[in-house]
Short mmCIF file of N, CA, C and O in Angstrom, two decimals:
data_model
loop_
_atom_site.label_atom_id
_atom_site.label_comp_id
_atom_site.label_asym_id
_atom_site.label_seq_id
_atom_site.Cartn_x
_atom_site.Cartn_y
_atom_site.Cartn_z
N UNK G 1 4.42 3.69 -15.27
CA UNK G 1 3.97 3.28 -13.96
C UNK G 1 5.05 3.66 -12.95
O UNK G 1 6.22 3.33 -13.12
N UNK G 2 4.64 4.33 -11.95
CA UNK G 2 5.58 4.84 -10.92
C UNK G 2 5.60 3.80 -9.82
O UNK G 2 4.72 3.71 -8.97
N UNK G 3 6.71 2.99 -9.90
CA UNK G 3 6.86 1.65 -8.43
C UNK G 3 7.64 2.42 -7.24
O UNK G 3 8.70 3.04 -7.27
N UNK G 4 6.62 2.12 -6.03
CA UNK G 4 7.47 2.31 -5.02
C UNK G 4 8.08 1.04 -4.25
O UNK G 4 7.38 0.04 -4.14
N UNK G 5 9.11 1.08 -3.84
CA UNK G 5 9.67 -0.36 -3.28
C UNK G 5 10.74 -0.17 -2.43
O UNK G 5 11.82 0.40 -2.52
N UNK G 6 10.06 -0.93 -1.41
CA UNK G 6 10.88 -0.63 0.30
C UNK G 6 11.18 -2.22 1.05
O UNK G 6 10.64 -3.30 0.83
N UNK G 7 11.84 -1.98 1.63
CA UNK G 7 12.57 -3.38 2.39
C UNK G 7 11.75 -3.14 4.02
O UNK G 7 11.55 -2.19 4.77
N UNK G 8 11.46 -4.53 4.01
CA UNK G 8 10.93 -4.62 5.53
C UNK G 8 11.35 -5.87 6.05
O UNK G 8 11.73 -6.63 5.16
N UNK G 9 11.41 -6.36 7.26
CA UNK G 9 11.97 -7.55 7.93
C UNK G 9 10.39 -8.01 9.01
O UNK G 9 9.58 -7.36 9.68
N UNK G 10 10.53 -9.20 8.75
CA UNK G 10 9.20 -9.98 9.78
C UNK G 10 10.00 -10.01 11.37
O UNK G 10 11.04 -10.58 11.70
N UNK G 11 9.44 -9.49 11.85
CA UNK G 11 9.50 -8.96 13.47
C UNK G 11 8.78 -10.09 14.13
O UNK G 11 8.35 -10.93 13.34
N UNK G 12 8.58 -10.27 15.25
CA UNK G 12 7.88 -10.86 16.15
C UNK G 12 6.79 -10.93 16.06
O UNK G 12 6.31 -12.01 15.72
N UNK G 13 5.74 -9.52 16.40
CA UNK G 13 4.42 -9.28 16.52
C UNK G 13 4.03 -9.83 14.90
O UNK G 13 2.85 -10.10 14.67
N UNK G 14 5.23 -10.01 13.65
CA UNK G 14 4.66 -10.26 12.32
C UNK G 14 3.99 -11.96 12.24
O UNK G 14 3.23 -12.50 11.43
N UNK G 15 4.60 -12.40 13.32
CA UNK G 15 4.64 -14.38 13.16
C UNK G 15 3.10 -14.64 14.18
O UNK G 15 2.58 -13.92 15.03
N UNK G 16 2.74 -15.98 13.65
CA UNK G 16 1.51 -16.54 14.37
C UNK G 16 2.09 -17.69 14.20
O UNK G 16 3.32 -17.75 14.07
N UNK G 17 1.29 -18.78 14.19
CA UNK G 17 1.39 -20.25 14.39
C UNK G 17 2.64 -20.54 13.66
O UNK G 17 2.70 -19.98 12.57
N UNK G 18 3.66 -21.26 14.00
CA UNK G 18 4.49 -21.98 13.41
C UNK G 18 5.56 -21.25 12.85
O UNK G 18 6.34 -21.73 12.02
N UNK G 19 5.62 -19.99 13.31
CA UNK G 19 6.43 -18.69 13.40
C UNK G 19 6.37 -18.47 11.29
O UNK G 19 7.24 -18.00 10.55
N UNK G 20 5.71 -18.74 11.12
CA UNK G 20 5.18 -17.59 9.86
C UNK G 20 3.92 -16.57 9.73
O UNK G 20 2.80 -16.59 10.25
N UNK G 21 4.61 -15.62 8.78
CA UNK G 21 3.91 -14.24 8.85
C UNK G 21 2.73 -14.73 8.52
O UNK G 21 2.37 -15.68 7.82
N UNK G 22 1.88 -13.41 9.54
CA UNK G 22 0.69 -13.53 9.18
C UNK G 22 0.22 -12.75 7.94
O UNK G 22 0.98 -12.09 7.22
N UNK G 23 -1.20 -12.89 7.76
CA UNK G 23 -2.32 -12.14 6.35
C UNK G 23 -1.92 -10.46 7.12
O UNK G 23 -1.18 -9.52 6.80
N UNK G 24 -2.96 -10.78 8.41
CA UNK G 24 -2.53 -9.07 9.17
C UNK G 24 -1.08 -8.85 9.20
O UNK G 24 -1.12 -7.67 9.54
N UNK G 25 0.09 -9.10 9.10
CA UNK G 25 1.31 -8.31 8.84
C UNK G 25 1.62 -8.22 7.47
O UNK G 25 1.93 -7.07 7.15
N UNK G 26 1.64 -8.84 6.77
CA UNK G 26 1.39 -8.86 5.62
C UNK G 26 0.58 -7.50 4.72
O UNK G 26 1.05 -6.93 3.74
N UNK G 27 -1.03 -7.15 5.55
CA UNK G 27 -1.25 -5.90 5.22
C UNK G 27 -1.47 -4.86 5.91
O UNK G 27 -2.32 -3.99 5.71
N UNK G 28 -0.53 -4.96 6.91
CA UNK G 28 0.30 -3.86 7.56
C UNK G 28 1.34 -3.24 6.93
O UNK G 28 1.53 -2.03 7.01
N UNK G 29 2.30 -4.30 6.06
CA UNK G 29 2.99 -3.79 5.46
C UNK G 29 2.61 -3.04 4.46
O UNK G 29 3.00 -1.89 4.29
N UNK G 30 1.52 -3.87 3.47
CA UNK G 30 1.60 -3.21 2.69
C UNK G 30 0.76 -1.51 2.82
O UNK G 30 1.11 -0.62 2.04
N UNK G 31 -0.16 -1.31 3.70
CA UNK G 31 -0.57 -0.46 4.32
C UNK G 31 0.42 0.63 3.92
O UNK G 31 0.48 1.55 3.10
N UNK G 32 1.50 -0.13 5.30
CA UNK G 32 2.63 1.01 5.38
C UNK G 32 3.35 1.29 3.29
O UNK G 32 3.25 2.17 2.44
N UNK G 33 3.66 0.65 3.35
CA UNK G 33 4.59 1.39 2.14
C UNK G 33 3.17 2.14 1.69
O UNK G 33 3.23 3.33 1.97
N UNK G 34 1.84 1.75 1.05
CA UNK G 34 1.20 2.90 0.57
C UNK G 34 1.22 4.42 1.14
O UNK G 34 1.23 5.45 0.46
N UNK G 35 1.22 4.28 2.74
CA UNK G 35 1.27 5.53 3.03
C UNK G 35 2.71 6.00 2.63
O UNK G 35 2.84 7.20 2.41
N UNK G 36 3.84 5.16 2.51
CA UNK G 36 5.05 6.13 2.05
C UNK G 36 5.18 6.51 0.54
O UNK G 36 5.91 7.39 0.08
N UNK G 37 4.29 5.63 -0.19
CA UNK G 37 4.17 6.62 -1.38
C UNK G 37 3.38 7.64 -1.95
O UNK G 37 3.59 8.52 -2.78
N UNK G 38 2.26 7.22 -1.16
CA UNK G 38 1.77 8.44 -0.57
C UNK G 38 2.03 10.04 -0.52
O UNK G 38 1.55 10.97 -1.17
N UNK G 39 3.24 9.95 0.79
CA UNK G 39 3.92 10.96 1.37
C UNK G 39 4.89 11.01 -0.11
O UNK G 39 4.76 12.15 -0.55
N UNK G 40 5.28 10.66 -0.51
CA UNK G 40 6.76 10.77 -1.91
C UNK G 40 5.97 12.33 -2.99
O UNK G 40 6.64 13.18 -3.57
N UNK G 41 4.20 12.25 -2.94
CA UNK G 41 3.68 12.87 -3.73
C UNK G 41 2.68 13.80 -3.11
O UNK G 41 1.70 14.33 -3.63
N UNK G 42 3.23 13.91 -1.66
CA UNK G 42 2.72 14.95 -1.05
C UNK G 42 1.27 14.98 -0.66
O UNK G 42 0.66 16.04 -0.52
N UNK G 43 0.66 13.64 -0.46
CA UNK G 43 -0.89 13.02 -0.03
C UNK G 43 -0.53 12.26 1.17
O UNK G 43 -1.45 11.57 1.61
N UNK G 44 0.53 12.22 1.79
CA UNK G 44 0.75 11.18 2.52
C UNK G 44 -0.26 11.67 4.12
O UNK G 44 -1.21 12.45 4.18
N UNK G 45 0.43 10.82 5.35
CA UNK G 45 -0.49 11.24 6.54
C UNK G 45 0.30 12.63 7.43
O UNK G 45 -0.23 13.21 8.38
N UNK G 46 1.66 12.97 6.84
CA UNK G 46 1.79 14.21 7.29
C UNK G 46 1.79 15.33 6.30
O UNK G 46 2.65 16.20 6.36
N UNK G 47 0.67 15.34 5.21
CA UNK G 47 0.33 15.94 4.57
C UNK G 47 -1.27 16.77 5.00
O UNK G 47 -1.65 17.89 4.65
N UNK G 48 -1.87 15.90 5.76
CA UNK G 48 -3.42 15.62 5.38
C UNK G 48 -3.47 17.07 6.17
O UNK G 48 -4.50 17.65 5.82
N UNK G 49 -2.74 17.82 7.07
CA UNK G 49 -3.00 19.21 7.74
C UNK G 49 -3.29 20.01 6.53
O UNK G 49 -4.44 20.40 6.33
N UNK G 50 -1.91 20.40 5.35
CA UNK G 50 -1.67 20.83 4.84
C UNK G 50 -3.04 20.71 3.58
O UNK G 50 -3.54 21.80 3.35
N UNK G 51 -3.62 19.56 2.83
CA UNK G 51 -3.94 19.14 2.30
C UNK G 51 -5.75 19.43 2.40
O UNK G 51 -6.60 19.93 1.66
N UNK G 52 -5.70 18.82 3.70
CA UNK G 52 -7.21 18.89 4.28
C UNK G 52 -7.73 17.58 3.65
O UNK G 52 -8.94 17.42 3.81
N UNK G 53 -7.10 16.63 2.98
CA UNK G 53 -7.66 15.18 2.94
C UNK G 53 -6.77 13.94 3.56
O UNK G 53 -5.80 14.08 4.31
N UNK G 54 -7.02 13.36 3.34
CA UNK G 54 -6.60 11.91 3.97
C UNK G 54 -7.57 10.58 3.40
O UNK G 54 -8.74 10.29 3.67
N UNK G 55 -6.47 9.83 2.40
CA UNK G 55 -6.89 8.36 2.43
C UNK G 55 -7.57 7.49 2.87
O UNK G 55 -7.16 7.60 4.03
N UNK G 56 -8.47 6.49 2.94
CA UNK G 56 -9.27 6.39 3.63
C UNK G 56 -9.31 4.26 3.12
O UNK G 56 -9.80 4.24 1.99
N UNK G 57 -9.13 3.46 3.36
CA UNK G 57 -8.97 2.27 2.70
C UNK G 57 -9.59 1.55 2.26
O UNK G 57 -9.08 0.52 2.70
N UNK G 58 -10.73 1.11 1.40
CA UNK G 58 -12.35 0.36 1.45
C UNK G 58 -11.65 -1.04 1.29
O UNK G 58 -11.81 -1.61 2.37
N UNK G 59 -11.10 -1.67 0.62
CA UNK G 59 -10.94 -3.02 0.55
C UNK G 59 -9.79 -3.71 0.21
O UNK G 59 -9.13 -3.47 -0.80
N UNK G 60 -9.51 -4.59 1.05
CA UNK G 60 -7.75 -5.56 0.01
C UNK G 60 -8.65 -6.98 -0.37
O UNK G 60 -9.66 -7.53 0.06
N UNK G 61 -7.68 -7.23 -1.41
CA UNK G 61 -7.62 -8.84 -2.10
C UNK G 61 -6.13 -8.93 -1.71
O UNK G 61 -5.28 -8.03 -1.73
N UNK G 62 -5.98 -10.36 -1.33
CA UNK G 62 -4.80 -10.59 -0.68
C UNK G 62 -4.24 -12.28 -1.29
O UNK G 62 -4.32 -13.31 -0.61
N UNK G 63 -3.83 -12.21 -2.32
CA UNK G 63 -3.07 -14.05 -2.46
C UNK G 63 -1.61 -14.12 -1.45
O UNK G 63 -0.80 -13.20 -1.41
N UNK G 64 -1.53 -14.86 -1.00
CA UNK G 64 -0.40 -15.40 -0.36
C UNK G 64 0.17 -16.56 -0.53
O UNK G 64 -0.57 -17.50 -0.24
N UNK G 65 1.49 -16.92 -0.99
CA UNK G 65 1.96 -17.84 -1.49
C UNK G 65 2.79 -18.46 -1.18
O UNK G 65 3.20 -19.50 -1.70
N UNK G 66 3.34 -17.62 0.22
CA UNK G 66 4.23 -18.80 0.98
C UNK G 66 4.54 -17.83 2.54
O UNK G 66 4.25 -16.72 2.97
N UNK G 67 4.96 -18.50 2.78
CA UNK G 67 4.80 -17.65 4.72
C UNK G 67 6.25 -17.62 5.02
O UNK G 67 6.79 -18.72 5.11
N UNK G 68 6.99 -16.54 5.19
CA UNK G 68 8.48 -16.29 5.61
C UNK G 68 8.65 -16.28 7.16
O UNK G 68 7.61 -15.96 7.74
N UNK G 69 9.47 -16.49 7.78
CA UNK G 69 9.64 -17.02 8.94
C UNK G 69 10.00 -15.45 9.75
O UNK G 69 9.85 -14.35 9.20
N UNK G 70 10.49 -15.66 11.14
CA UNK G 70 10.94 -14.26 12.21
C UNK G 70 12.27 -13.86 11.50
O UNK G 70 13.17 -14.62 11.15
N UNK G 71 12.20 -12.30 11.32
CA UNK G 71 13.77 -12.16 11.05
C UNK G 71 14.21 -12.06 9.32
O UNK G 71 15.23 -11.66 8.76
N UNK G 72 12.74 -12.69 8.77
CA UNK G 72 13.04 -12.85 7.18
C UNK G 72 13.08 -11.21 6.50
O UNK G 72 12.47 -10.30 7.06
N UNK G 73 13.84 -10.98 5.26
CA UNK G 73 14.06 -10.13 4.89
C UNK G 73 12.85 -9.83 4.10
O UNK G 73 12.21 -10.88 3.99
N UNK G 74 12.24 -8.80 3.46
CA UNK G 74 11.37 -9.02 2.28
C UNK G 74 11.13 -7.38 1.37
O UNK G 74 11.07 -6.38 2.09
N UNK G 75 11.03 -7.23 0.02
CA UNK G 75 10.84 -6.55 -0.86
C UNK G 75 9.74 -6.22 -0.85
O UNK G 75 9.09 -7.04 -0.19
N UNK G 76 9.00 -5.29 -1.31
CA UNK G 76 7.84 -4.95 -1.70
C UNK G 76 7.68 -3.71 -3.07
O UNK G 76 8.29 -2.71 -3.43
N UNK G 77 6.69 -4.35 -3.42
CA UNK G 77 6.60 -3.11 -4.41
C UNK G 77 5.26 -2.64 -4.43
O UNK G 77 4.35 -3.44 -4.20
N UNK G 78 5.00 -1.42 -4.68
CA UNK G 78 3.50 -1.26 -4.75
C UNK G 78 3.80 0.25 -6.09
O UNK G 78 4.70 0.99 -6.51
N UNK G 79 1.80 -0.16 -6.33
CA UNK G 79 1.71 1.17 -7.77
C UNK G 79 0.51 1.75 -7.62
O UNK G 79 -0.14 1.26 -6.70
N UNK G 80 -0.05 2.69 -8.25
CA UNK G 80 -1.03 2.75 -8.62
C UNK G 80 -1.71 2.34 -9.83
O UNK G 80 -1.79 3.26 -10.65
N UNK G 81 -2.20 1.32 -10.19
CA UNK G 81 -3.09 0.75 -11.08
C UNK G 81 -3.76 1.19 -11.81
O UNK G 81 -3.41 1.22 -12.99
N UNK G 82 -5.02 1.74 -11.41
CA UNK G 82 -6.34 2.23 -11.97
C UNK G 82 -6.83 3.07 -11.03
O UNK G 82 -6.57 3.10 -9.82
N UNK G 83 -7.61 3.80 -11.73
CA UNK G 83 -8.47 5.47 -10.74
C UNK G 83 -9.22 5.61 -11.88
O UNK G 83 -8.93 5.45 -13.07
N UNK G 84 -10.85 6.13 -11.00
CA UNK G 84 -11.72 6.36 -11.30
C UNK G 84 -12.36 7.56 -10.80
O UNK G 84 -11.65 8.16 -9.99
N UNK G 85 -13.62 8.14 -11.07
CA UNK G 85 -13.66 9.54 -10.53
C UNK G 85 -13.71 9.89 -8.97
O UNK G 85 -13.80 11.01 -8.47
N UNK G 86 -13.62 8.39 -8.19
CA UNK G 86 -13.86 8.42 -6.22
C UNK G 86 -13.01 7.50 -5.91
O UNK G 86 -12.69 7.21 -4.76
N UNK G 87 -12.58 6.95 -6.97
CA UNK G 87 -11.48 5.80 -6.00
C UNK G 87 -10.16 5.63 -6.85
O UNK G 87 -10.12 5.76 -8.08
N UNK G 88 -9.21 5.36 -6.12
CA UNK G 88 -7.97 4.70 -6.32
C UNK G 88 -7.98 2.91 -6.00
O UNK G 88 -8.49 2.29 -5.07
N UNK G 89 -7.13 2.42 -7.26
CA UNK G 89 -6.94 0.82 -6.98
C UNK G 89 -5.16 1.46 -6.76
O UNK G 89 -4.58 2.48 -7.13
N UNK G 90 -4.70 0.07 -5.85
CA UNK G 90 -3.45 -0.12 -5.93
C UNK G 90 -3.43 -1.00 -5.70
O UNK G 90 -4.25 -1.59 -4.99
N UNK G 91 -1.57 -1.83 -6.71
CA UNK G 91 -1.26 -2.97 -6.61
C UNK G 91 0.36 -2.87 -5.69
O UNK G 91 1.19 -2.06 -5.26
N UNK G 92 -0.01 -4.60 -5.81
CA UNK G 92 1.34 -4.67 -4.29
C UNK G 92 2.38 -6.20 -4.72
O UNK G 92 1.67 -7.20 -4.81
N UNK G 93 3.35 -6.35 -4.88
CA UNK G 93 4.01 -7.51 -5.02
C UNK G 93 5.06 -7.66 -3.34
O UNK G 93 5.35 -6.68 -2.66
N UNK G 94 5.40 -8.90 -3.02
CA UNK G 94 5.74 -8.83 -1.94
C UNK G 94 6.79 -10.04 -2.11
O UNK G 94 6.40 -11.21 -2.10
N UNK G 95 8.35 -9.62 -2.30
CA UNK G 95 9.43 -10.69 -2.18
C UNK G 95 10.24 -11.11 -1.27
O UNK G 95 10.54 -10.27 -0.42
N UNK G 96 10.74 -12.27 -1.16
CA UNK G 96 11.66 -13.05 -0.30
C UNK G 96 13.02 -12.16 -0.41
O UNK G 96 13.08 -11.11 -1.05
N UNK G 97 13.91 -12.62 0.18
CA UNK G 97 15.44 -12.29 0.65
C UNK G 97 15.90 -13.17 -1.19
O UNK G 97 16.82 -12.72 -1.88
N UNK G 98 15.40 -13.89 -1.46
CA UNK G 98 15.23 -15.26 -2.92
C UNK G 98 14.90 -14.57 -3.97
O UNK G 98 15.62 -14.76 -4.96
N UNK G 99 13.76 -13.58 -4.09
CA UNK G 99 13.12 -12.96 -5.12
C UNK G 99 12.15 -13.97 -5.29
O UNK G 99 11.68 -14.10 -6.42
N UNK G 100 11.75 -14.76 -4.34
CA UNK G 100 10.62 -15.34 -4.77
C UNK G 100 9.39 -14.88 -4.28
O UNK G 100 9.27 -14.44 -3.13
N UNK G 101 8.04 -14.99 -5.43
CA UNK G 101 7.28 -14.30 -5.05
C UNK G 101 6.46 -15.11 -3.68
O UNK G 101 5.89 -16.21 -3.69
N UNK G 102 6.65 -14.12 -2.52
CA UNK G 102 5.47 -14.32 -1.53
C UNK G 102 4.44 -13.94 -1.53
O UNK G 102 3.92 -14.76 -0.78
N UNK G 103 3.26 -12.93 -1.96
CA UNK G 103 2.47 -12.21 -1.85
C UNK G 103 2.12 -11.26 -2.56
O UNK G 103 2.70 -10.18 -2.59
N UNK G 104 0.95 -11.63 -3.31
CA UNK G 104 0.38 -10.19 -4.05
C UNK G 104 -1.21 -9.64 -3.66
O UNK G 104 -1.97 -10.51 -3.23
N UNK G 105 -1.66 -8.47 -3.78
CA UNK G 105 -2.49 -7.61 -3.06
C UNK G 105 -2.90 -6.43 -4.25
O UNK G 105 -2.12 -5.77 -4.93
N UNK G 106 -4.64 -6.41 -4.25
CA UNK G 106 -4.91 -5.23 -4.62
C UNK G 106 -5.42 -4.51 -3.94
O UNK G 106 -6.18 -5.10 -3.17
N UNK G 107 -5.40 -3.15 -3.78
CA UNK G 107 -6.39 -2.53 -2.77
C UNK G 107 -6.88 -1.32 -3.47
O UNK G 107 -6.25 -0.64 -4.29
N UNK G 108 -8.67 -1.07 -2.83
CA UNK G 108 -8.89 0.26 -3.39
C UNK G 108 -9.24 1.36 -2.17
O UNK G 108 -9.50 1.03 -1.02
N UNK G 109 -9.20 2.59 -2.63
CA UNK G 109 -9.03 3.39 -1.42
C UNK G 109 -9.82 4.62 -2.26
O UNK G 109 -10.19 4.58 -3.43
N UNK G 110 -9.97 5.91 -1.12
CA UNK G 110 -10.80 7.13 -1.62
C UNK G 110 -10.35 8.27 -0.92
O UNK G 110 -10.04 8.26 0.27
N UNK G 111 -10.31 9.23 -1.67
CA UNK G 111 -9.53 10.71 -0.68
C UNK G 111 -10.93 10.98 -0.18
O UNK G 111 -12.01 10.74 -0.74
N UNK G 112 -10.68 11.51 0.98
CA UNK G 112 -11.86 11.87 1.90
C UNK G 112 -11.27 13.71 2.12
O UNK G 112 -10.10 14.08 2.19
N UNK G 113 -12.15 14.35 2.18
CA UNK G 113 -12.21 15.47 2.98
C UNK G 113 -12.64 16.16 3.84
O UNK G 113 -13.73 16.70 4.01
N UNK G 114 -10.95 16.15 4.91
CA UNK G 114 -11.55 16.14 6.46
C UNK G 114 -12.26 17.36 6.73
O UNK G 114 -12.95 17.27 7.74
N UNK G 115 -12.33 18.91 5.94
CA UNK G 115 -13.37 19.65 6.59
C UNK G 115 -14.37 19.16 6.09
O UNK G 115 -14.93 18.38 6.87
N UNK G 116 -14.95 19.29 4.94
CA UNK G 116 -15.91 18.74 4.54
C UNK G 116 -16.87 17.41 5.09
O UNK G 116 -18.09 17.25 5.11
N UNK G 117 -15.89 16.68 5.44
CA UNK G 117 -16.83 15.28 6.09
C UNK G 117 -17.16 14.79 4.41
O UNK G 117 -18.39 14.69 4.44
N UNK G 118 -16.75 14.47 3.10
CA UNK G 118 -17.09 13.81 1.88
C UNK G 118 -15.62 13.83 1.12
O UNK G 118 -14.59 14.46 0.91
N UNK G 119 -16.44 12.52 0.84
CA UNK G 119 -15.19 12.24 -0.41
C UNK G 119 -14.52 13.28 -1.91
O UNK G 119 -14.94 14.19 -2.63
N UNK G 120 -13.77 12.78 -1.81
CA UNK G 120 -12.85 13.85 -3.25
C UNK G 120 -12.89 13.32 -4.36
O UNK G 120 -12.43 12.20 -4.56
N UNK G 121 -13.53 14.14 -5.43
CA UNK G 121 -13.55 13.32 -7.06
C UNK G 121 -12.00 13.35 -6.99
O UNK G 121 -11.33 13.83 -6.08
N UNK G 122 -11.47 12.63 -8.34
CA UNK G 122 -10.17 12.29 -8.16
C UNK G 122 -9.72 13.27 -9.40
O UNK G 122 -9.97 12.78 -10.50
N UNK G 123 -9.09 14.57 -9.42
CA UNK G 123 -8.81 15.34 -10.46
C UNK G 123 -7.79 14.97 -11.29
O UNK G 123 -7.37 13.84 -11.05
N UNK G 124 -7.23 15.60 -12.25
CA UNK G 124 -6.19 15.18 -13.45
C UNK G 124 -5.00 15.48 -12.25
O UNK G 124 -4.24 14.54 -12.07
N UNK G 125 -4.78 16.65 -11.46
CA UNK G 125 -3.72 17.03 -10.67
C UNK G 125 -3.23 15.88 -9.91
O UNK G 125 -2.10 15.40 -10.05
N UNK G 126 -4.33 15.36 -8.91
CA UNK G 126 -4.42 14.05 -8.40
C UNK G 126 -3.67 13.02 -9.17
O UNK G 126 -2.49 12.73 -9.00
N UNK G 127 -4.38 12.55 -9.93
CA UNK G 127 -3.97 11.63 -10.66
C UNK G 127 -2.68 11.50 -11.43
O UNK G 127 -2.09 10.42 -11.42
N UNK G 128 -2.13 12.69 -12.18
CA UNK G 128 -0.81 12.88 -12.65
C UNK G 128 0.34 12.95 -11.20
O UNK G 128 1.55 13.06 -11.41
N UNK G 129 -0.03 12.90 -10.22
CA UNK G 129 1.12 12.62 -9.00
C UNK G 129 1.58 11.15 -8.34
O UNK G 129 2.50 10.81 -7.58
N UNK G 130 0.33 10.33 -9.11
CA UNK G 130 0.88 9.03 -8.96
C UNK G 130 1.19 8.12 -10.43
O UNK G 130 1.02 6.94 -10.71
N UNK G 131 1.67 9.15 -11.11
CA UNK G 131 1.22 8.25 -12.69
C UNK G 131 1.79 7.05 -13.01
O UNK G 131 2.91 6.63 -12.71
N UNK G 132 0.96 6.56 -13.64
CA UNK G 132 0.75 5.05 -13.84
C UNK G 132 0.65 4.99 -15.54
O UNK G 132 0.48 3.91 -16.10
#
């Protein structure tokens, strides 16, 4: 399984009520790191010229397990899971400055192709660039 894992800090625009992060920053982040692993395997969003596809996101599951405050430090990890012949799953863990777990997330997503206007079966090439 290939983990990608990046450090992010809760900003301002990240806090709502009672100055903890929200669900939406939460999968903003994790958003973001997918697109940077993404880019690590050459699918990312300054690929998609080159490429002629681009990612496309259908759904998150989101547990949240504790809300970090403005300014908090936090870990993330994300993978690719499971793939099927139109979609990608990915998983997401999300830690404190503590290592305690705040947040876990699955999401599934689909290569689209932008001349085409349709989705991309997911080939062995594909698939061996995020291996899992």
């Amino acid at each position: 399984m290939d983990i990608c894992t990046e450090n992010f800090r809760v900003t301002l625009p990240d806090v709502g009520e009672n100055n903890r992060l929200t669900n939406k920053a939460i999968l903003r982040m994790l958003q973001e790191i997918a697109c940077i692993h993404s880019s690590y395997v050459e699918f990312g969003v300054n690929d998609a010229e080159k490429t002629g596809m681009a990612w496309i996101l259908l759904n998150w599951k989101l547990q949240v397990f504790s809300r970090p405050t403005w300014n908090a430090k936090l870990k993330i990890n994300t993978w690719s899971s499971n793939q099927n012949h139109l979609s990608f799953y990915r998983d997401f863990e999300v830690f404190d400055e503590n290592n305690n777990l705040v947040a876990i997330a699955t999401s599934k997503w689909v290569l689209f192709d932008i001349k085409k206007g349709s989705l991309v079966k997911i080939n062995d090439d594909i698939k061996s660039r995020y291996k899992h």
